[in-house]
mmCIF file of C-alpha atoms in Angstrom:
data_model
loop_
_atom_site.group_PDB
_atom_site.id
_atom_site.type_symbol
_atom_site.label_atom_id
_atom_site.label_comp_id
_atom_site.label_asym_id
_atom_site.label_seq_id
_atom_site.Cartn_x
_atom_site.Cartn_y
_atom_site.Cartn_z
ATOM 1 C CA UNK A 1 0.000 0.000 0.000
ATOM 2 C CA UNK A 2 1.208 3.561 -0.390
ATOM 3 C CA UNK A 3 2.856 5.299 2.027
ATOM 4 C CA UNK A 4 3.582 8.466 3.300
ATOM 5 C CA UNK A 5 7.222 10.129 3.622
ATOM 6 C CA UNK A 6 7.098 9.791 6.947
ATOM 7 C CA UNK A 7 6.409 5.916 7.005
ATOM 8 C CA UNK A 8 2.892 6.192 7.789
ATOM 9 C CA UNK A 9 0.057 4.615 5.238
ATOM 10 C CA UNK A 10 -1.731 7.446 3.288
ATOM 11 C CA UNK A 11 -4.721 5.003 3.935
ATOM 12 C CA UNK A 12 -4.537 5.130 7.881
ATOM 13 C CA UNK A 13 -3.876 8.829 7.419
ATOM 14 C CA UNK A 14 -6.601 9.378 5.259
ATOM 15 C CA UNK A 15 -9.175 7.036 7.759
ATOM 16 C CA UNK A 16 -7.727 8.821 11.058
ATOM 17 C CA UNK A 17 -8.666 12.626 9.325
ATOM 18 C CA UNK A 18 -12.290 11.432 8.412
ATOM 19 C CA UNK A 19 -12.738 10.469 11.821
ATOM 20 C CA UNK A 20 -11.305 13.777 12.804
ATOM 21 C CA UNK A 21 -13.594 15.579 10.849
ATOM 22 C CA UNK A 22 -16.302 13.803 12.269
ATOM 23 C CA UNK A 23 -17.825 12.067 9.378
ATOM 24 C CA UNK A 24 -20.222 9.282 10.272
ATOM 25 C CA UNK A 25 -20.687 9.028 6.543
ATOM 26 C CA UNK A 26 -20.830 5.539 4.573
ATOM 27 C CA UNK A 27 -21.659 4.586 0.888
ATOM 28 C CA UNK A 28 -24.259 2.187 0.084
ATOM 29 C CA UNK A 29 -22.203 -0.058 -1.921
ATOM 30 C CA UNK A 30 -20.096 -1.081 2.224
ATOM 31 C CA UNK A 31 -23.080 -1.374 3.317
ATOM 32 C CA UNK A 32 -24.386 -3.660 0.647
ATOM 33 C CA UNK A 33 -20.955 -5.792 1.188
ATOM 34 C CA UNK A 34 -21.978 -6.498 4.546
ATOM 35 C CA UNK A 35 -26.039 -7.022 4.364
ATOM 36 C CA UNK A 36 -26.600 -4.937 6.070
ATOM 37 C CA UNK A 37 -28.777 -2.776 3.570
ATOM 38 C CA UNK A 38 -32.225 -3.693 2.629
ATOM 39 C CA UNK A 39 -31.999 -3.302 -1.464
ATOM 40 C CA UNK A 40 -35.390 -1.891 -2.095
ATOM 41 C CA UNK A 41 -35.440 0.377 0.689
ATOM 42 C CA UNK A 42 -31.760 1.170 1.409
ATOM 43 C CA UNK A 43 -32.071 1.443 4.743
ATOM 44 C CA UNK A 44 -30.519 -0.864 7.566
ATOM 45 C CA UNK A 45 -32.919 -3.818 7.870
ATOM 46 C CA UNK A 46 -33.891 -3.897 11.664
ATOM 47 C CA UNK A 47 -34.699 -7.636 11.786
ATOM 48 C CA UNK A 48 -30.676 -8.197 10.835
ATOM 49 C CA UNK A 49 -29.739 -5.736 13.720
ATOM 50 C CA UNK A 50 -31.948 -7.343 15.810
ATOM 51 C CA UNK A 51 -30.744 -10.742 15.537
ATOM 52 C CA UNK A 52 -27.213 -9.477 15.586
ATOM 53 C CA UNK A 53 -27.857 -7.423 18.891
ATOM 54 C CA UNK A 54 -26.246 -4.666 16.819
ATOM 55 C CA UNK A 55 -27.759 -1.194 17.675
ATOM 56 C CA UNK A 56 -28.635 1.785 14.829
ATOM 57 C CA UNK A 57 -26.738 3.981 17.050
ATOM 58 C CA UNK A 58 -23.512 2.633 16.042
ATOM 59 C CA UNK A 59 -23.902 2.070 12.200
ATOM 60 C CA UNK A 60 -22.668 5.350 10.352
ATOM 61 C CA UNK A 61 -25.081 7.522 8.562
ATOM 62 C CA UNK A 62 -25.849 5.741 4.634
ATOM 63 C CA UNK A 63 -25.275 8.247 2.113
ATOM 64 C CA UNK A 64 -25.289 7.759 -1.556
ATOM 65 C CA UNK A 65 -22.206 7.448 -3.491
ATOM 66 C CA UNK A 66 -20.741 10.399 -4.295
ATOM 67 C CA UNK A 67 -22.093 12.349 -1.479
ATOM 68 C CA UNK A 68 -19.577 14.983 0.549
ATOM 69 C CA UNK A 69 -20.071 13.957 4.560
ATOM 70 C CA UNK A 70 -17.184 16.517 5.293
ATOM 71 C CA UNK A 71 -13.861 18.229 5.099
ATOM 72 C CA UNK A 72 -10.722 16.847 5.485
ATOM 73 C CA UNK A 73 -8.655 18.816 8.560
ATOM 74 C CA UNK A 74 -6.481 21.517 7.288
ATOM 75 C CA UNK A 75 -4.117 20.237 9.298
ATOM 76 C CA UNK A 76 -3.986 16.631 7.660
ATOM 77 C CA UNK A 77 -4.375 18.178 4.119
ATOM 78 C CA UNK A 78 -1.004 20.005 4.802
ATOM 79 C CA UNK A 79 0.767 16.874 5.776
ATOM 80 C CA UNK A 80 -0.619 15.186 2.715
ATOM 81 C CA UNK A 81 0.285 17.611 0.180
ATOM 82 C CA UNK A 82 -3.561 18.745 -0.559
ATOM 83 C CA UNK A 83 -4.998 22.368 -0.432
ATOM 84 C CA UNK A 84 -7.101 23.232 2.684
ATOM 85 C CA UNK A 85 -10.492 22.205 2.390
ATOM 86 C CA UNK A 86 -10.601 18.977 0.407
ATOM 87 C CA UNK A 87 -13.797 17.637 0.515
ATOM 88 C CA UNK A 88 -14.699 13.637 1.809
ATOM 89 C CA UNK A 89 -17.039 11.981 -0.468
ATOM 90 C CA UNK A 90 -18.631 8.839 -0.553
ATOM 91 C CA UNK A 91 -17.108 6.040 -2.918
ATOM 92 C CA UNK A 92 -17.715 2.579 -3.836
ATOM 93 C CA UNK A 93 -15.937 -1.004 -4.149
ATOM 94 C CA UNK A 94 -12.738 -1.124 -6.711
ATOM 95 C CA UNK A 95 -14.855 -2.742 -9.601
ATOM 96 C CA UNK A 96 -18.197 -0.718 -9.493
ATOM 97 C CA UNK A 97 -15.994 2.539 -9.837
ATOM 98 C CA UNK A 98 -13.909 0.610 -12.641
ATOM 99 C CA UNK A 99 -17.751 -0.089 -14.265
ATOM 100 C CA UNK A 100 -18.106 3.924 -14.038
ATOM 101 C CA UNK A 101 -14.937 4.773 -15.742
ATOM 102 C CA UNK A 102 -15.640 2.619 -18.321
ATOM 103 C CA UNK A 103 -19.711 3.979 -19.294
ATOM 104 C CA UNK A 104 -21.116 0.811 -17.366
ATOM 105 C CA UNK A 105 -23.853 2.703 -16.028
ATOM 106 C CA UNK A 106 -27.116 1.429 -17.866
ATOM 107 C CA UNK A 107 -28.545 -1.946 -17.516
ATOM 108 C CA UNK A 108 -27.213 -4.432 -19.988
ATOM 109 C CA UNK A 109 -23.919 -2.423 -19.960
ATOM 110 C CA UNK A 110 -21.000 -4.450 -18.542
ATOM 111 C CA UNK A 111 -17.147 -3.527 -17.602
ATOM 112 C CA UNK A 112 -14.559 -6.168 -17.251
ATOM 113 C CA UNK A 113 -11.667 -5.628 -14.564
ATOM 114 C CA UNK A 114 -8.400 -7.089 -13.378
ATOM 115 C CA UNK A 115 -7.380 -6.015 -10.232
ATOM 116 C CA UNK A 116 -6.389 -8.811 -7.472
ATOM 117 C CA UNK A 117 -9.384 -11.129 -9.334
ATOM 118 C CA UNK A 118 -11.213 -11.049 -12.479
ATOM 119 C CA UNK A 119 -14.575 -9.736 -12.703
ATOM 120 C CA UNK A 120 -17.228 -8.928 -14.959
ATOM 121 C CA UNK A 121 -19.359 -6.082 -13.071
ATOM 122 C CA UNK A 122 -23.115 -6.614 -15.218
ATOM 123 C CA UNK A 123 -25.718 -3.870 -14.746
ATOM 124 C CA UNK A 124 -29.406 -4.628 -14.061
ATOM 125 C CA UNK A 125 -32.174 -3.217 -14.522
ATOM 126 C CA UNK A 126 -32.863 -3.494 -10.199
ATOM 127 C CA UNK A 127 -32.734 -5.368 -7.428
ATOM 128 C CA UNK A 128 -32.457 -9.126 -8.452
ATOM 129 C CA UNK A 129 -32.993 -11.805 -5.233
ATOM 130 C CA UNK A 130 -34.454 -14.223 -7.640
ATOM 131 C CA UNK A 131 -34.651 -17.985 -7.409
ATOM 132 C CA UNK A 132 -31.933 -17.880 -10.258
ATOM 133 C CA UNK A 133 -29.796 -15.631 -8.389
ATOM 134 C CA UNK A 134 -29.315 -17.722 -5.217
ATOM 135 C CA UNK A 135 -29.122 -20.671 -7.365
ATOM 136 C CA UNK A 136 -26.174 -19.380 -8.912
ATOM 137 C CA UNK A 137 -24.530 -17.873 -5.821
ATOM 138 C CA UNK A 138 -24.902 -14.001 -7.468
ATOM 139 C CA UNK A 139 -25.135 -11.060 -5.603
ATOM 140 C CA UNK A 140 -27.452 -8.169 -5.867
ATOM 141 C CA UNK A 141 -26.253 -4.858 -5.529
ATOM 142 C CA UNK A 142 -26.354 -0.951 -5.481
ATOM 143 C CA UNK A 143 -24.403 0.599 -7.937
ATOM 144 C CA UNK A 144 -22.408 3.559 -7.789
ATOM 145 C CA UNK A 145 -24.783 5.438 -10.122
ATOM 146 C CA UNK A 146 -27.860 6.190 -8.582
ATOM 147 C CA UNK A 147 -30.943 4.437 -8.912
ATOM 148 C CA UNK A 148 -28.595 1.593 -10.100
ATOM 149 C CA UNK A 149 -27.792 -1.940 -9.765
ATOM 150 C CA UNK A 150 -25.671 -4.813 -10.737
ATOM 151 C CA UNK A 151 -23.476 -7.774 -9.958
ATOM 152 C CA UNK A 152 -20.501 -9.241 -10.244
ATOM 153 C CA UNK A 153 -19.855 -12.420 -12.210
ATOM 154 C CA UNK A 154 -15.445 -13.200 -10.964
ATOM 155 C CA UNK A 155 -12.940 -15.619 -10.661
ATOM 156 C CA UNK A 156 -10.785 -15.081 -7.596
ATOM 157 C CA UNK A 157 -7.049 -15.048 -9.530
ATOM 158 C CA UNK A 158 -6.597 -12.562 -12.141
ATOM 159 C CA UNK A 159 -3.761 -10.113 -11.084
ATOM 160 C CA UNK A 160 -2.944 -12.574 -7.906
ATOM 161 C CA UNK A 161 -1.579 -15.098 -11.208
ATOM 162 C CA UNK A 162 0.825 -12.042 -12.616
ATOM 163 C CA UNK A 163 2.168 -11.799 -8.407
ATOM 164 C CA UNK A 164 2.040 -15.500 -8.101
ATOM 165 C CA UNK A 165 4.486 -15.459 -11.321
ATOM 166 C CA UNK A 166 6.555 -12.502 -10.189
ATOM 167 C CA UNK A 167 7.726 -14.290 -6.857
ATOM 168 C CA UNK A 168 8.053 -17.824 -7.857
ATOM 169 C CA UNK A 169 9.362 -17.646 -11.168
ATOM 170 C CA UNK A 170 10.289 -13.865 -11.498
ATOM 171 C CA UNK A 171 13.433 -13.911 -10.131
ATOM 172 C CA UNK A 172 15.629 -12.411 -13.592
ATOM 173 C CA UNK A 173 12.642 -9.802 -14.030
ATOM 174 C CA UNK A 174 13.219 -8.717 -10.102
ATOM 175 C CA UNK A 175 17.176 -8.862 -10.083
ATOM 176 C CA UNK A 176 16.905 -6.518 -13.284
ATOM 177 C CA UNK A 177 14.772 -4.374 -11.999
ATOM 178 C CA UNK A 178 16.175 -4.085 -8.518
ATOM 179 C CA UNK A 179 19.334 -2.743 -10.762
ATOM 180 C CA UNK A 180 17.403 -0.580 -12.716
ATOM 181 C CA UNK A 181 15.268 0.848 -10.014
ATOM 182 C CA UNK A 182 12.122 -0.166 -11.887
ATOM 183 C CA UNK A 183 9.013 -2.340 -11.135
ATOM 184 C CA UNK A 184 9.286 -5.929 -11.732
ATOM 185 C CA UNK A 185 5.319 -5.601 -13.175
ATOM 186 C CA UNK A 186 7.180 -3.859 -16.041
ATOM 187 C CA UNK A 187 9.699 -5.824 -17.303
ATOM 188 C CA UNK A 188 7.305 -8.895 -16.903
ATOM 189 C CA UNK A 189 4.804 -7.286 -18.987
ATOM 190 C CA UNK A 190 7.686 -6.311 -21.816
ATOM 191 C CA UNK A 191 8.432 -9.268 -22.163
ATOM 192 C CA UNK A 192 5.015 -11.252 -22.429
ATOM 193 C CA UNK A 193 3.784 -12.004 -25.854
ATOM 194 C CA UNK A 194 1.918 -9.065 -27.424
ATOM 195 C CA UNK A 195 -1.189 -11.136 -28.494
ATOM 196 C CA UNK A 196 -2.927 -14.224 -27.670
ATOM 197 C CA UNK A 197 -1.109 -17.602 -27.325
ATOM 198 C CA UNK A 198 -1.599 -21.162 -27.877
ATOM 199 C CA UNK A 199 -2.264 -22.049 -24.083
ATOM 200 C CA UNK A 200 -5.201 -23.143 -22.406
ATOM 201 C CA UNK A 201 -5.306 -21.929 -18.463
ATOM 202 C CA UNK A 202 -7.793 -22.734 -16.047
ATOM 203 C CA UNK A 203 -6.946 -19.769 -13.799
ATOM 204 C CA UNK A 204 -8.396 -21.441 -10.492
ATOM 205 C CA UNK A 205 -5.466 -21.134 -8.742
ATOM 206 C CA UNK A 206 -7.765 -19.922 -5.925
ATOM 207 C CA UNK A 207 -11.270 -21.133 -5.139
ATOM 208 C CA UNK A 208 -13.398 -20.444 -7.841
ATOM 209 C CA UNK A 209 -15.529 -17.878 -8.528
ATOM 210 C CA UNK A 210 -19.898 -18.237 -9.126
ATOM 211 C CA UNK A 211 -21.738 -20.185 -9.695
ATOM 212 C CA UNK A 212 -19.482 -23.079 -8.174
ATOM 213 C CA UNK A 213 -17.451 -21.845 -5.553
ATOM 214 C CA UNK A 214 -15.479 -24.725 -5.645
ATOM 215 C CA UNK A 215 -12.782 -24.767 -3.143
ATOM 216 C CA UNK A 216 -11.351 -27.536 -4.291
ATOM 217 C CA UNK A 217 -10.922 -27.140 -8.438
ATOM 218 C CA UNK A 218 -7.213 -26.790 -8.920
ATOM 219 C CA UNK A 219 -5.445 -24.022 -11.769
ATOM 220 C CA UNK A 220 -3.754 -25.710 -14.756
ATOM 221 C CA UNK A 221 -1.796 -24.225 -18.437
ATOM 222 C CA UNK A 222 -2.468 -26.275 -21.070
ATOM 223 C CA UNK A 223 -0.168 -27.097 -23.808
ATOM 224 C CA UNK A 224 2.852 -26.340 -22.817
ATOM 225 C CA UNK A 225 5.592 -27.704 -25.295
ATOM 226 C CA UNK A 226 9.166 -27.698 -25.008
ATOM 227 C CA UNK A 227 9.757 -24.610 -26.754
ATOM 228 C CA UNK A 228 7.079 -22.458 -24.306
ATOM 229 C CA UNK A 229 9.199 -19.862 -22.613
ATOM 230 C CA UNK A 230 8.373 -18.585 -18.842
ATOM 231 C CA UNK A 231 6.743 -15.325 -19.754
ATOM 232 C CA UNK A 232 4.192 -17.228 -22.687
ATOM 233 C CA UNK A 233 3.024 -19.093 -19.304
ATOM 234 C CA UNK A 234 2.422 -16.048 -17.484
ATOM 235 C CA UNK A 235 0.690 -14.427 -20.635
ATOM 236 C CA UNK A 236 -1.830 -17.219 -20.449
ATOM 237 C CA UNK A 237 -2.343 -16.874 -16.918
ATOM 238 C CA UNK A 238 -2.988 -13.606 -16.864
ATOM 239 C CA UNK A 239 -5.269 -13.197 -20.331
ATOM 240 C CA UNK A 240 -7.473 -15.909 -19.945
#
């Protein structure tokens, strides 16, 4: 994670000055990510609080995302290199903002990401808690966009393959850029095939994503020969 000059994480910096501004702010999508949201009316479902003895009084106000709860501390902007008076607004998980960068924003529309994992983020046209849904182990969500929805369709190891590659096989792409001062990411990437190859991957080198969920499915590459090189294996890990 980043860090600041001094050591510190900007993200523990950046948590400690909403909570020194006071913010009691939260975006739906959080919310969603923990049930505790009821999807039609988007409001914390008192039955769940109930049976978790949780009271209201200590879940944070629910404000859309993209709402400002607050001001960040002048003092904390300073330190992080902002002007005074940066506003605190309301996000939303990694992919759901990735969906809005890319125009998902309309049902039917849908963004693919890499980040850690692989995921398709699909937008629909509401709420979705069908028979179908549960069936297939897919959640129903708020979107980032108002008066939206979607869900996420993943498999667990997208980017975790490229890291998985770096440290167990990366060692020439690290030593070079450890003498280079550059990221090992880099050099990997150079020197992957520019288009698709002739592998096969089954990238559950993690649990699987829905419908199946299956713990115990196992990765594999495909048609490896003797001529396949290290970084043709990590293209087809990482493109599948």
């Amino acid at each position: 994670s980043a860090a600041h000059r001094d050591g510190r994480p900007v993200g523990a910096l950046l948590a400690q000055a909403v909570i020194n501004a006071g913010v009691v702010g939260l975006g739906h999508r959080p919310a969603g990510e923990e049930e505790l949201q009821d999807a039609g009316l988007r409001a914390d479902p008192p039955e769940i609080l109930r049976v978790a003895g949780v009271s209201d009084e200590k879940l944070p106000r629910i404000a859309p995302s993209g709402t400002a709860v607050g001001r960040m501390p002048e003092h904390t902007a300073r330190e992080l290199g902002f002007r005074p008076g940066v506003l605190l607004v309301t996000g939303g998980l990694d992919q759901q903002c990735a969906a809005l960068g890319a125009g998902a924003v309309r049902p039917g529309q849908v963004s693919y990401g890499m980040g850690t994992v692989f995921c398709l983020t699909v937008v629909t046209p509401g709420p979705d808690l069908s028979e179908g849904m549960f069936r297939d182990r897919l959640s129903s969500r708020l979107h980032v966009v108002r008066g939206g929805h979607n869900t996420f369709v993943y498999n667990r190891t997208g980017g975790a393959i490229l890291k998985w590659y770096r440290d167990t096989f990366g060692g020439q792409e690290r030593a070079r850029a450890g003498e280079r001062g550059v990221d090992a990411y880099g050099l990997i990437l150079e020197g992957m095939p520019p288009g698709p190859t002739r592998l096969l991957a089954l990238p559950h080198f993690a649990p699987s994503g829905p419908p199946h969920l299956d713990a115990d499915s196992r990765g594999a590459i495909v048609g490896l020969t003797l001529g396949t090189s290290r970084l043709c294996a990590a293209a087809a890990g990482t493109t599948t």
